[in-house]
Amino acid sequence: MEVQLNPVPDLTETLQQVAVFAELPSETLQWLVEQGREIRIDPGDILRHEGDPADCVFVMLNGELRVYQDMADHELVLATYKTLDFFGELPTLTGKENFWASGRAISPCHIFELPNAAFWELLSRSPSVTRRVLSTMAQRMHDVQSLYKHNEKLAALGTLAAGLAHEMNNPAAAVLRCVQDLKQILPTLTAFGLNPPELTQNQMQALSALYQDATQRAVPTLDPLMQSDREEELAQWLEDNAVPDAWKLVPVLVSSGLDVDWLNHLVAQVSPTNLSAVLHWFTTALAGRDIVQSMQMGASRISELVTAIKDYSFMDQAPIQTLDIHQGLESTLTILSHRLKRGDITIQRNYDRSLPRIQAYGSELNQLWTYLIDNAIDALIEQPNPMIQLRTYREGNHLLVEITDSGPGIPIEIQPRIFEAFFTTKAVGKGTGLGLDMTYRIVRKHGGDIYFNSVPGSTRFYVRLPLLPLSNPAIQAPLTDSS
């Protein structure tokens, strides 16, 4: 609850204890008191909500207040202000019309509010206040950006981790199922070796040749009607030859591309008393082959994902690498494959594979591709025929990467602002607006440029990177939160 108070006699003395006002003469402090107002709010009350007009700055006369931003699933605490702290100046000084965060009282708060008009007049009157306010602002901008970047990186890491977990779960579950199936058929496979039917050496060689033929056959694609006819034909043959449990054998025989002719070759090599045992062993061996192939595919997919993670993060490598730009793009696509599949997004590649390798900060360059491709995916949500195009080519001593999406485009009125820190078109909790700001910083760190062209149906980002080595010491400095 907000309560407006009349100024108290010692308010000028209290304001003089605030660091930014410490050098003000008494007459200016008195003028300051006359321009502002005092309020009190109870614990849990909101001083200003995110999105409210940034109409004033504040001094905490007594109490404690927490400034936070609502994220998708939590509150991101930006700062906590206590007695004699000056705060709320960032939106005003950076030209923002609204507060980008909310302020909630932790304890009973006694606050002095100074309207923006009076604040600007104070800055024009007092160089000491201007100097202190700008110094405070610079530190707070650094702290807030560091916090936002940390939160954005954690959010991106969470998204990537969830996607990778999903991608790895499918092949891992497939391998587990295959292992369970293999355990069930192993007794049948080993029984043939431990207790073989009475077969001659020539018969064993003939069966081995038939097995090789079965495993090397090209399996035809059958429509449902043709598959049903083939299964019925094989089932009839098995019944005519008194093979028990024919229904268990038919699906494997058909899926392996075997037909009546192959069965006739088989029956010519064994006696009727051995036919059933041999056929059951054959179908079990073929099923085992399919299981092993599925396990190989699952294990290969897991290995591919692990390799993509290593390539993406450049684990165990120096900060600067000599790298192929296409490898980073492909690793990023693999990392984001769960989002691409979910959106049924088509990827078109137009790579110039003759491009030379470049020197770059590999992990940070992959962050750049992640921001741009992830934004492109967001733009394609619920769009018909969603598509992302990746193109690389050379332009003089520079390498260019184009990332184009077929989304609705960036509204022309916000295009000049998209590389601004904290600017975002996403809903509350869906992003802090640092993604494109970070892309700009990463590209500039590499001595390159980033620009875009956007119309409805086509938004194209251009990343221009030098082909020459990173020789500028200023460029080679690590991309820290203060950069």
Short mmCIF file of C-alpha atoms in Angstrom, two decimals:
data_model
loop_
_atom_site.label_atom_id
_atom_site.label_comp_id
_atom_site.label_asym_id
_atom_site.label_seq_id
_atom_site.Cartn_x
_atom_site.Cartn_y
_atom_site.Cartn_z
CA MET A 1 0.00 0.00 0.00
CA GLU A 2 1.40 3.42 -1.00
CA VAL A 3 1.08 6.36 1.35
CA GLN A 4 2.18 9.89 0.40
CA LEU A 5 3.78 11.90 3.20
CA ASN A 6 4.63 15.53 3.77
CA PRO A 7 8.38 16.18 3.74
CA VAL A 8 10.01 15.75 7.12
CA PRO A 9 12.36 18.46 8.43
CA ASP A 10 15.48 16.30 8.32
CA LEU A 11 14.93 14.97 4.79
CA THR A 12 17.64 17.25 3.38
CA GLU A 13 20.14 15.82 5.88
CA THR A 14 19.10 12.27 4.93
CA LEU A 15 19.46 12.95 1.19
CA GLN A 16 22.93 14.40 1.74
CA GLN A 17 23.99 10.98 3.07
CA VAL A 18 23.14 9.45 -0.32
CA ALA A 19 26.38 9.03 -2.27
CA VAL A 20 25.20 10.73 -5.50
CA PHE A 21 23.95 13.80 -3.57
CA ALA A 22 26.86 14.08 -1.13
CA GLU A 23 28.39 17.21 -2.71
CA LEU A 24 25.16 19.17 -3.20
CA PRO A 25 24.80 22.47 -1.35
CA SER A 26 21.93 22.85 1.13
CA GLU A 27 19.86 25.09 -1.16
CA THR A 28 19.96 22.46 -3.96
CA LEU A 29 19.02 19.75 -1.50
CA GLN A 30 16.09 21.84 -0.34
CA TRP A 31 15.02 22.34 -3.95
CA LEU A 32 15.31 18.56 -4.42
CA VAL A 33 13.02 17.94 -1.47
CA GLU A 34 10.44 20.33 -2.89
CA GLN A 35 10.45 18.56 -6.28
CA GLY A 36 9.91 15.03 -4.97
CA ARG A 37 7.64 13.17 -2.62
CA GLU A 38 7.90 10.55 0.10
CA ILE A 39 5.95 7.29 0.09
CA ARG A 40 5.80 4.20 2.26
CA ILE A 41 5.04 0.67 1.06
CA ASP A 42 4.56 -2.52 3.05
CA PRO A 43 6.45 -5.81 2.59
CA GLY A 44 5.23 -7.57 -0.55
CA ASP A 45 3.93 -4.36 -2.16
CA ILE A 46 5.13 -3.49 -5.66
CA LEU A 47 6.77 -0.09 -6.10
CA ARG A 48 6.59 -0.29 -9.90
CA HIS A 49 5.62 -3.16 -12.19
CA GLU A 50 7.59 -4.20 -15.24
CA GLY A 51 6.18 -2.20 -18.14
CA ASP A 52 5.03 0.76 -16.01
CA PRO A 53 6.09 4.21 -17.29
CA ALA A 54 9.64 5.09 -16.22
CA ASP A 55 8.50 8.40 -14.75
CA CYS A 56 10.91 8.93 -11.84
CA VAL A 57 14.02 7.85 -9.94
CA PHE A 58 14.14 6.74 -6.31
CA VAL A 59 16.07 7.02 -3.07
CA MET A 60 15.59 4.36 -0.39
CA LEU A 61 15.30 6.40 2.82
CA ASN A 62 14.78 3.29 4.88
CA GLY A 63 14.04 -0.37 4.10
CA GLU A 64 14.92 -3.00 1.50
CA LEU A 65 13.51 -3.58 -1.99
CA ARG A 66 14.19 -6.29 -4.55
CA VAL A 67 14.17 -5.58 -8.30
CA TYR A 68 13.29 -8.60 -10.44
CA GLN A 69 12.05 -9.66 -13.87
CA ASP A 70 9.43 -12.34 -14.49
CA MET A 71 10.87 -15.19 -16.51
CA ALA A 72 8.98 -18.19 -17.88
CA ASP A 73 9.34 -20.30 -14.75
CA HIS A 74 11.06 -18.11 -12.17
CA GLU A 75 11.86 -14.58 -11.05
CA LEU A 76 15.25 -13.28 -12.14
CA VAL A 77 16.53 -11.05 -9.32
CA LEU A 78 18.47 -8.14 -10.79
CA ALA A 79 19.36 -6.14 -7.69
CA THR A 80 18.49 -5.45 -4.05
CA TYR A 81 18.45 -1.87 -2.78
CA LYS A 82 18.80 -0.87 0.86
CA THR A 83 18.76 2.27 2.99
CA LEU A 84 20.35 5.33 1.28
CA ASP A 85 20.61 3.59 -2.11
CA PHE A 86 19.79 5.62 -5.24
CA PHE A 87 18.10 3.56 -7.96
CA GLY A 88 15.74 3.45 -10.95
CA GLU A 89 17.90 5.69 -13.16
CA LEU A 90 18.79 3.12 -15.87
CA PRO A 91 15.56 3.31 -17.94
CA THR A 92 15.57 7.11 -17.80
CA LEU A 93 19.22 7.50 -18.78
CA THR A 94 19.05 4.85 -21.54
CA GLY A 95 15.95 6.42 -23.10
CA LYS A 96 13.51 3.67 -22.18
CA GLU A 97 9.90 4.70 -21.74
CA ASN A 98 9.05 1.87 -19.37
CA PHE A 99 10.65 0.04 -16.47
CA TRP A 100 12.04 -3.30 -17.63
CA ALA A 101 11.70 -4.87 -14.17
CA SER A 102 9.47 -4.79 -11.10
CA GLY A 103 10.37 -3.69 -7.57
CA ARG A 104 8.93 -5.50 -4.52
CA ALA A 105 9.36 -4.40 -0.91
CA ILE A 106 11.13 -6.97 1.27
CA SER A 107 10.67 -4.93 4.44
CA PRO A 108 8.66 -1.77 5.24
CA CYS A 109 10.08 0.84 2.85
CA HIS A 110 10.27 4.61 3.12
CA ILE A 111 11.09 5.93 -0.36
CA PHE A 112 11.75 9.33 -1.92
CA GLU A 113 10.52 9.68 -5.52
CA LEU A 114 12.02 12.31 -7.84
CA PRO A 115 10.20 12.95 -11.14
CA ASN A 116 12.23 12.66 -14.34
CA ALA A 117 11.94 16.36 -15.18
CA ALA A 118 13.48 17.32 -11.85
CA PHE A 119 16.14 14.61 -12.21
CA TRP A 120 17.23 15.95 -15.61
CA GLU A 121 17.30 19.49 -14.25
CA LEU A 122 19.44 18.32 -11.34
CA LEU A 123 21.92 16.74 -13.77
CA SER A 124 22.17 20.00 -15.70
CA ARG A 125 22.71 21.95 -12.47
CA SER A 126 25.25 19.72 -10.77
CA PRO A 127 28.30 18.20 -12.49
CA SER A 128 29.10 16.24 -9.31
CA VAL A 129 25.72 14.48 -9.42
CA THR A 130 26.13 13.80 -13.15
CA ARG A 131 29.56 12.29 -12.60
CA ARG A 132 28.41 10.07 -9.74
CA VAL A 133 25.19 9.02 -11.49
CA LEU A 134 27.00 8.08 -14.70
CA SER A 135 29.59 6.12 -12.74
CA THR A 136 26.85 4.29 -10.87
CA MET A 137 24.95 3.71 -14.11
CA ALA A 138 27.98 2.21 -15.84
CA GLN A 139 28.56 -0.26 -13.01
CA ARG A 140 24.89 -1.21 -12.84
CA MET A 141 24.66 -1.68 -16.61
CA HIS A 142 27.66 -3.99 -16.37
CA ASP A 143 26.13 -5.92 -13.46
CA VAL A 144 22.72 -6.22 -15.12
CA GLN A 145 24.17 -7.29 -18.46
CA SER A 146 26.38 -9.86 -16.73
CA LEU A 147 23.37 -11.25 -14.90
CA TYR A 148 21.24 -11.31 -18.04
CA LYS A 149 23.99 -13.02 -20.03
CA HIS A 150 24.46 -15.61 -17.34
CA ASN A 151 20.71 -16.26 -17.22
CA GLU A 152 20.46 -16.36 -21.02
CA LYS A 153 23.33 -18.83 -21.25
CA LEU A 154 21.73 -21.01 -18.59
CA ALA A 155 18.41 -20.89 -20.43
CA ALA A 156 20.13 -21.78 -23.72
CA LEU A 157 22.05 -24.56 -21.98
CA GLY A 158 18.80 -25.89 -20.52
CA THR A 159 17.15 -25.87 -23.95
CA LEU A 160 20.11 -27.63 -25.55
CA ALA A 161 20.32 -30.15 -22.71
CA ALA A 162 16.60 -30.94 -22.98
CA GLY A 163 16.90 -31.36 -26.73
CA LEU A 164 19.96 -33.58 -26.47
CA ALA A 165 18.31 -35.66 -23.77
CA HIS A 166 15.35 -36.17 -26.09
CA GLU A 167 17.58 -36.97 -29.05
CA MET A 168 19.71 -39.42 -27.05
CA ASN A 169 16.76 -41.05 -25.34
CA ASN A 170 15.35 -42.45 -28.59
CA PRO A 171 18.46 -44.34 -29.76
CA ALA A 172 19.33 -45.35 -26.18
CA ALA A 173 15.83 -46.79 -25.70
CA ALA A 174 16.12 -48.57 -29.06
CA VAL A 175 19.43 -50.15 -28.04
CA LEU A 176 17.89 -51.26 -24.74
CA ARG A 177 14.94 -52.86 -26.52
CA CYS A 178 17.30 -54.60 -28.92
CA VAL A 179 19.35 -55.99 -26.04
CA GLN A 180 16.18 -57.36 -24.44
CA ASP A 181 15.07 -58.93 -27.75
CA LEU A 182 18.53 -60.39 -28.28
CA LYS A 183 18.45 -62.01 -24.85
CA GLN A 184 15.20 -63.75 -25.82
CA ILE A 185 16.51 -65.22 -29.07
CA LEU A 186 20.00 -66.17 -27.90
CA PRO A 187 18.86 -69.59 -26.55
CA THR A 188 17.49 -70.51 -29.98
CA LEU A 189 20.65 -69.33 -31.76
CA THR A 190 22.99 -71.21 -29.43
CA ALA A 191 20.81 -74.34 -29.37
CA PHE A 192 21.46 -74.91 -33.07
CA GLY A 193 25.20 -74.90 -32.39
CA LEU A 194 24.97 -77.07 -29.27
CA ASN A 195 22.48 -79.60 -30.59
CA PRO A 196 22.71 -79.52 -34.41
CA PRO A 197 20.31 -81.63 -36.47
CA GLU A 198 21.81 -84.54 -38.30
CA LEU A 199 23.23 -82.61 -41.26
CA THR A 200 26.10 -83.57 -43.52
CA GLN A 201 29.02 -81.27 -44.24
CA ASN A 202 27.63 -80.57 -47.71
CA GLN A 203 24.24 -79.70 -46.27
CA MET A 204 25.81 -77.30 -43.76
CA GLN A 205 27.70 -75.60 -46.61
CA ALA A 206 24.50 -75.33 -48.66
CA LEU A 207 22.62 -73.84 -45.69
CA SER A 208 25.43 -71.37 -45.15
CA ALA A 209 25.13 -70.25 -48.77
CA LEU A 210 21.36 -69.89 -48.41
CA TYR A 211 21.85 -67.80 -45.26
CA GLN A 212 24.31 -65.53 -47.08
CA ASP A 213 21.80 -65.15 -49.90
CA ALA A 214 19.07 -64.26 -47.39
CA THR A 215 21.17 -61.59 -45.67
CA GLN A 216 22.32 -59.97 -48.92
CA ARG A 217 18.96 -59.73 -50.63
CA ALA A 218 17.54 -56.30 -51.48
CA VAL A 219 14.28 -56.15 -49.56
CA PRO A 220 11.49 -54.92 -51.86
CA THR A 221 9.03 -52.28 -50.69
CA LEU A 222 5.61 -53.90 -50.56
CA ASP A 223 2.28 -52.15 -50.31
CA PRO A 224 -0.14 -53.57 -47.70
CA LEU A 225 -1.98 -55.71 -50.26
CA MET A 226 1.20 -57.24 -51.71
CA GLN A 227 2.58 -57.90 -48.23
CA SER A 228 -0.62 -59.64 -47.21
CA ASP A 229 -0.51 -61.82 -50.36
CA ARG A 230 3.16 -62.70 -49.73
CA GLU A 231 2.47 -63.64 -46.10
CA GLU A 232 -0.49 -65.78 -47.08
CA GLU A 233 1.59 -67.53 -49.76
CA LEU A 234 4.42 -68.33 -47.32
CA ALA A 235 2.05 -69.39 -44.57
CA GLN A 236 0.40 -71.87 -46.97
CA TRP A 237 3.81 -73.27 -47.96
CA LEU A 238 4.81 -73.77 -44.32
CA GLU A 239 1.53 -75.52 -43.52
CA ASP A 240 1.89 -77.76 -46.58
CA ASN A 241 5.34 -78.75 -45.30
CA ALA A 242 4.09 -79.36 -41.77
CA VAL A 243 6.16 -76.61 -40.16
CA PRO A 244 4.64 -75.76 -36.74
CA ASP A 245 4.14 -72.16 -35.49
CA ALA A 246 4.16 -70.84 -39.04
CA TRP A 247 2.64 -67.52 -37.87
CA LYS A 248 5.87 -66.78 -35.96
CA LEU A 249 8.06 -67.37 -39.00
CA VAL A 250 6.12 -65.61 -41.75
CA PRO A 251 6.72 -61.94 -40.73
CA VAL A 252 10.49 -62.44 -40.52
CA LEU A 253 10.64 -64.28 -43.85
CA VAL A 254 8.63 -61.59 -45.64
CA SER A 255 10.55 -58.67 -44.05
CA SER A 256 13.80 -60.32 -45.19
CA GLY A 257 12.56 -60.53 -48.80
CA LEU A 258 12.39 -64.35 -48.87
CA ASP A 259 9.88 -66.14 -51.06
CA VAL A 260 8.65 -69.62 -51.97
CA ASP A 261 11.55 -70.19 -54.37
CA TRP A 262 14.04 -69.62 -51.56
CA LEU A 263 12.09 -72.02 -49.32
CA ASN A 264 12.12 -74.65 -52.08
CA HIS A 265 15.92 -74.36 -52.28
CA LEU A 266 16.06 -74.79 -48.52
CA VAL A 267 13.83 -77.86 -48.36
CA ALA A 268 15.95 -79.51 -51.04
CA GLN A 269 18.95 -79.43 -48.68
CA VAL A 270 17.40 -80.93 -45.54
CA SER A 271 15.20 -83.87 -44.63
CA PRO A 272 11.57 -83.21 -43.62
CA THR A 273 12.44 -84.10 -40.01
CA ASN A 274 15.03 -81.30 -39.86
CA LEU A 275 13.06 -78.66 -41.82
CA SER A 276 11.24 -77.15 -38.83
CA ALA A 277 14.40 -76.83 -36.67
CA VAL A 278 16.39 -75.35 -39.54
CA LEU A 279 13.66 -72.87 -40.45
CA HIS A 280 13.26 -71.71 -36.85
CA TRP A 281 16.99 -71.24 -36.58
CA PHE A 282 17.09 -69.34 -39.89
CA THR A 283 14.33 -66.93 -38.90
CA THR A 284 15.88 -66.42 -35.46
CA ALA A 285 19.27 -65.68 -37.04
CA LEU A 286 17.68 -63.19 -39.46
CA ALA A 287 15.83 -61.51 -36.59
CA GLY A 288 19.11 -61.37 -34.68
CA ARG A 289 20.80 -59.72 -37.64
CA ASP A 290 18.07 -57.06 -37.73
CA ILE A 291 18.44 -56.49 -33.99
CA VAL A 292 22.20 -56.05 -34.28
CA GLN A 293 21.70 -53.58 -37.16
CA SER A 294 19.24 -51.60 -35.05
CA MET A 295 21.70 -51.58 -32.15
CA GLN A 296 24.42 -50.37 -34.50
CA MET A 297 22.19 -47.57 -35.75
CA GLY A 298 21.28 -46.53 -32.20
CA ALA A 299 24.88 -46.61 -31.01
CA SER A 300 25.99 -44.66 -34.10
CA ARG A 301 23.37 -42.00 -33.43
CA ILE A 302 24.52 -41.64 -29.83
CA SER A 303 28.12 -41.42 -30.99
CA GLU A 304 27.14 -38.82 -33.59
CA LEU A 305 25.44 -36.70 -30.92
CA VAL A 306 28.43 -36.96 -28.58
CA THR A 307 30.72 -35.92 -31.43
CA ALA A 308 28.41 -33.00 -32.21
CA ILE A 309 28.53 -31.89 -28.58
CA LYS A 310 32.33 -32.02 -28.58
CA ASP A 311 32.51 -30.15 -31.89
CA TYR A 312 29.95 -27.61 -30.70
CA SER A 313 31.64 -26.87 -27.39
CA PHE A 314 35.25 -27.39 -28.60
CA MET A 315 35.98 -29.39 -25.46
CA ASP A 316 39.66 -29.88 -24.60
CA GLN A 317 40.75 -27.35 -27.23
CA ALA A 318 42.45 -23.97 -27.09
CA PRO A 319 40.26 -20.82 -27.14
CA ILE A 320 41.27 -20.02 -30.73
CA GLN A 321 41.03 -22.80 -33.32
CA THR A 322 41.59 -23.13 -37.04
CA LEU A 323 38.23 -24.47 -38.11
CA ASP A 324 35.91 -25.29 -40.99
CA ILE A 325 32.90 -22.99 -40.76
CA HIS A 326 30.61 -25.71 -42.12
CA GLN A 327 31.44 -28.10 -39.30
CA GLY A 328 30.20 -25.54 -36.78
CA LEU A 329 26.98 -24.97 -38.72
CA GLU A 330 26.31 -28.71 -38.96
CA SER A 331 27.08 -29.28 -35.25
CA THR A 332 24.62 -26.52 -34.38
CA LEU A 333 21.94 -28.09 -36.59
CA THR A 334 22.51 -31.41 -34.83
CA ILE A 335 22.22 -29.76 -31.41
CA LEU A 336 18.96 -28.05 -32.49
CA SER A 337 17.60 -31.05 -34.42
CA HIS A 338 14.81 -31.66 -31.87
CA ARG A 339 13.41 -28.16 -32.55
CA LEU A 340 13.77 -28.55 -36.30
CA LYS A 341 11.93 -31.89 -36.24
CA ARG A 342 9.19 -30.56 -33.99
CA GLY A 343 8.57 -27.67 -36.37
CA ASP A 344 8.88 -29.88 -39.48
CA ILE A 345 11.40 -27.35 -40.80
CA THR A 346 13.25 -28.01 -44.05
CA ILE A 347 16.97 -27.19 -44.15
CA GLN A 348 18.50 -26.17 -47.49
CA ARG A 349 22.29 -26.00 -47.74
CA ASN A 350 24.30 -24.13 -50.33
CA TYR A 351 27.86 -24.47 -49.06
CA ASP A 352 31.04 -23.43 -50.84
CA ARG A 353 33.20 -26.32 -49.64
CA SER A 354 36.28 -24.76 -51.22
CA LEU A 355 36.35 -22.03 -48.56
CA PRO A 356 39.55 -22.07 -46.47
CA ARG A 357 39.52 -22.76 -42.75
CA ILE A 358 39.52 -19.68 -40.53
CA GLN A 359 40.89 -18.79 -37.13
CA ALA A 360 38.09 -18.22 -34.62
CA TYR A 361 36.85 -18.76 -31.10
CA GLY A 362 35.02 -21.96 -31.98
CA SER A 363 32.59 -22.26 -29.06
CA GLU A 364 31.59 -18.59 -29.29
CA LEU A 365 31.09 -18.81 -33.06
CA ASN A 366 28.79 -21.77 -32.43
CA GLN A 367 26.87 -19.65 -29.91
CA LEU A 368 26.42 -17.16 -32.76
CA TRP A 369 24.97 -19.83 -35.09
CA THR A 370 22.75 -21.04 -32.24
CA TYR A 371 21.27 -17.59 -31.61
CA LEU A 372 20.57 -16.98 -35.30
CA ILE A 373 19.17 -20.43 -36.13
CA ASP A 374 17.15 -20.58 -32.91
CA ASN A 375 15.62 -17.18 -33.71
CA ALA A 376 14.85 -18.39 -37.22
CA ILE A 377 13.07 -21.44 -35.77
CA ASP A 378 11.02 -19.15 -33.50
CA ALA A 379 10.02 -17.07 -36.54
CA LEU A 380 8.77 -20.19 -38.36
CA ILE A 381 6.36 -21.39 -35.67
CA GLU A 382 2.96 -22.09 -37.29
CA GLN A 383 4.23 -20.87 -40.69
CA PRO A 384 3.31 -22.89 -43.82
CA ASN A 385 6.19 -24.75 -45.49
CA PRO A 386 8.81 -23.58 -42.96
CA MET A 387 12.33 -23.49 -44.37
CA ILE A 388 15.80 -22.33 -43.31
CA GLN A 389 18.51 -21.79 -45.93
CA LEU A 390 22.21 -21.82 -45.10
CA ARG A 391 24.68 -20.42 -47.63
CA THR A 392 28.44 -19.83 -47.47
CA TYR A 393 30.61 -18.06 -50.00
CA ARG A 394 33.70 -15.89 -50.35
CA GLU A 395 33.77 -12.12 -50.78
CA GLY A 396 37.31 -10.85 -51.24
CA ASN A 397 39.23 -11.50 -48.02
CA HIS A 398 36.06 -12.34 -46.13
CA LEU A 399 33.85 -15.37 -45.66
CA LEU A 400 30.08 -14.80 -45.66
CA VAL A 401 27.46 -16.95 -44.01
CA GLU A 402 23.81 -16.31 -44.85
CA ILE A 403 21.02 -17.67 -42.64
CA THR A 404 17.59 -17.16 -44.18
CA ASP A 405 14.16 -18.10 -42.88
CA SER A 406 10.81 -18.05 -44.65
CA GLY A 407 8.99 -16.46 -41.72
CA PRO A 408 6.83 -13.33 -41.62
CA GLY A 409 9.80 -10.96 -41.43
CA ILE A 410 10.91 -8.37 -38.89
CA PRO A 411 8.50 -5.40 -38.64
CA ILE A 412 10.16 -2.40 -40.26
CA GLU A 413 9.52 -0.17 -37.26
CA ILE A 414 11.71 -2.30 -34.97
CA GLN A 415 14.46 -3.22 -37.45
CA PRO A 416 16.79 -0.39 -36.30
CA ARG A 417 16.64 -1.71 -32.72
CA ILE A 418 17.15 -5.45 -32.98
CA PHE A 419 20.84 -5.36 -32.03
CA GLU A 420 20.12 -3.26 -28.92
CA ALA A 421 20.80 -4.88 -25.56
CA PHE A 422 17.58 -5.84 -23.71
CA PHE A 423 15.39 -5.18 -26.76
CA THR A 424 13.11 -8.12 -27.50
CA THR A 425 9.86 -8.79 -29.31
CA LYS A 426 9.24 -11.97 -27.34
CA ALA A 427 6.69 -12.33 -24.58
CA VAL A 428 7.67 -11.85 -20.94
CA GLY A 429 9.84 -14.74 -19.82
CA LYS A 430 10.68 -15.83 -23.37
CA GLY A 431 13.95 -13.95 -23.66
CA THR A 432 15.93 -11.02 -22.31
CA GLY A 433 16.75 -9.56 -25.70
CA LEU A 434 20.46 -10.27 -25.42
CA GLY A 435 20.60 -12.90 -28.19
CA LEU A 436 21.14 -10.54 -31.11
CA ASP A 437 23.20 -8.18 -28.95
CA MET A 438 25.49 -11.15 -28.25
CA THR A 439 25.68 -12.05 -31.96
CA TYR A 440 26.85 -8.51 -32.67
CA ARG A 441 29.48 -8.68 -29.92
CA ILE A 442 30.78 -12.08 -31.06
CA VAL A 443 31.05 -11.00 -34.71
CA ARG A 444 32.77 -7.74 -33.79
CA LYS A 445 35.18 -9.67 -31.58
CA HIS A 446 36.22 -11.61 -34.69
CA GLY A 447 36.71 -8.38 -36.67
CA GLY A 448 33.63 -9.04 -38.80
CA ASP A 449 30.20 -7.54 -39.52
CA ILE A 450 26.62 -8.69 -39.12
CA TYR A 451 23.65 -7.18 -40.93
CA PHE A 452 20.29 -8.31 -42.25
CA ASN A 453 17.56 -7.80 -44.81
CA SER A 454 13.98 -8.63 -43.95
CA VAL A 455 10.73 -8.65 -45.92
CA PRO A 456 7.63 -10.81 -45.41
CA GLY A 457 8.58 -14.36 -46.37
CA SER A 458 12.35 -13.86 -46.16
CA THR A 459 14.60 -12.69 -43.32
CA ARG A 460 18.28 -13.03 -44.15
CA PHE A 461 21.15 -12.47 -41.73
CA TYR A 462 24.63 -11.97 -43.16
CA VAL A 463 27.68 -12.80 -41.04
CA ARG A 464 30.90 -11.48 -42.58
CA LEU A 465 34.13 -12.88 -41.11
CA PRO A 466 37.75 -12.18 -42.11
CA LEU A 467 39.73 -15.01 -43.67
CA LEU A 468 42.96 -13.58 -42.24
CA PRO A 469 44.29 -14.76 -38.85
CA LEU A 470 43.08 -13.05 -35.66
CA SER A 471 46.13 -10.85 -35.23
CA ASN A 472 44.63 -7.85 -33.43
CA PRO A 473 45.32 -8.18 -29.66
CA ALA A 474 42.11 -6.28 -28.92
CA ILE A 475 40.17 -8.76 -31.01
CA GLN A 476 41.83 -11.71 -29.30
CA ALA A 477 40.76 -10.62 -25.82
CA PRO A 478 38.28 -13.09 -24.32
CA LEU A 479 34.60 -12.20 -24.66
CA THR A 480 33.87 -11.47 -21.01
CA ASP A 481 30.73 -10.02 -19.54
CA SER A 482 32.36 -6.61 -19.55
CA SER A 483 33.06 -6.65 -23.26
#
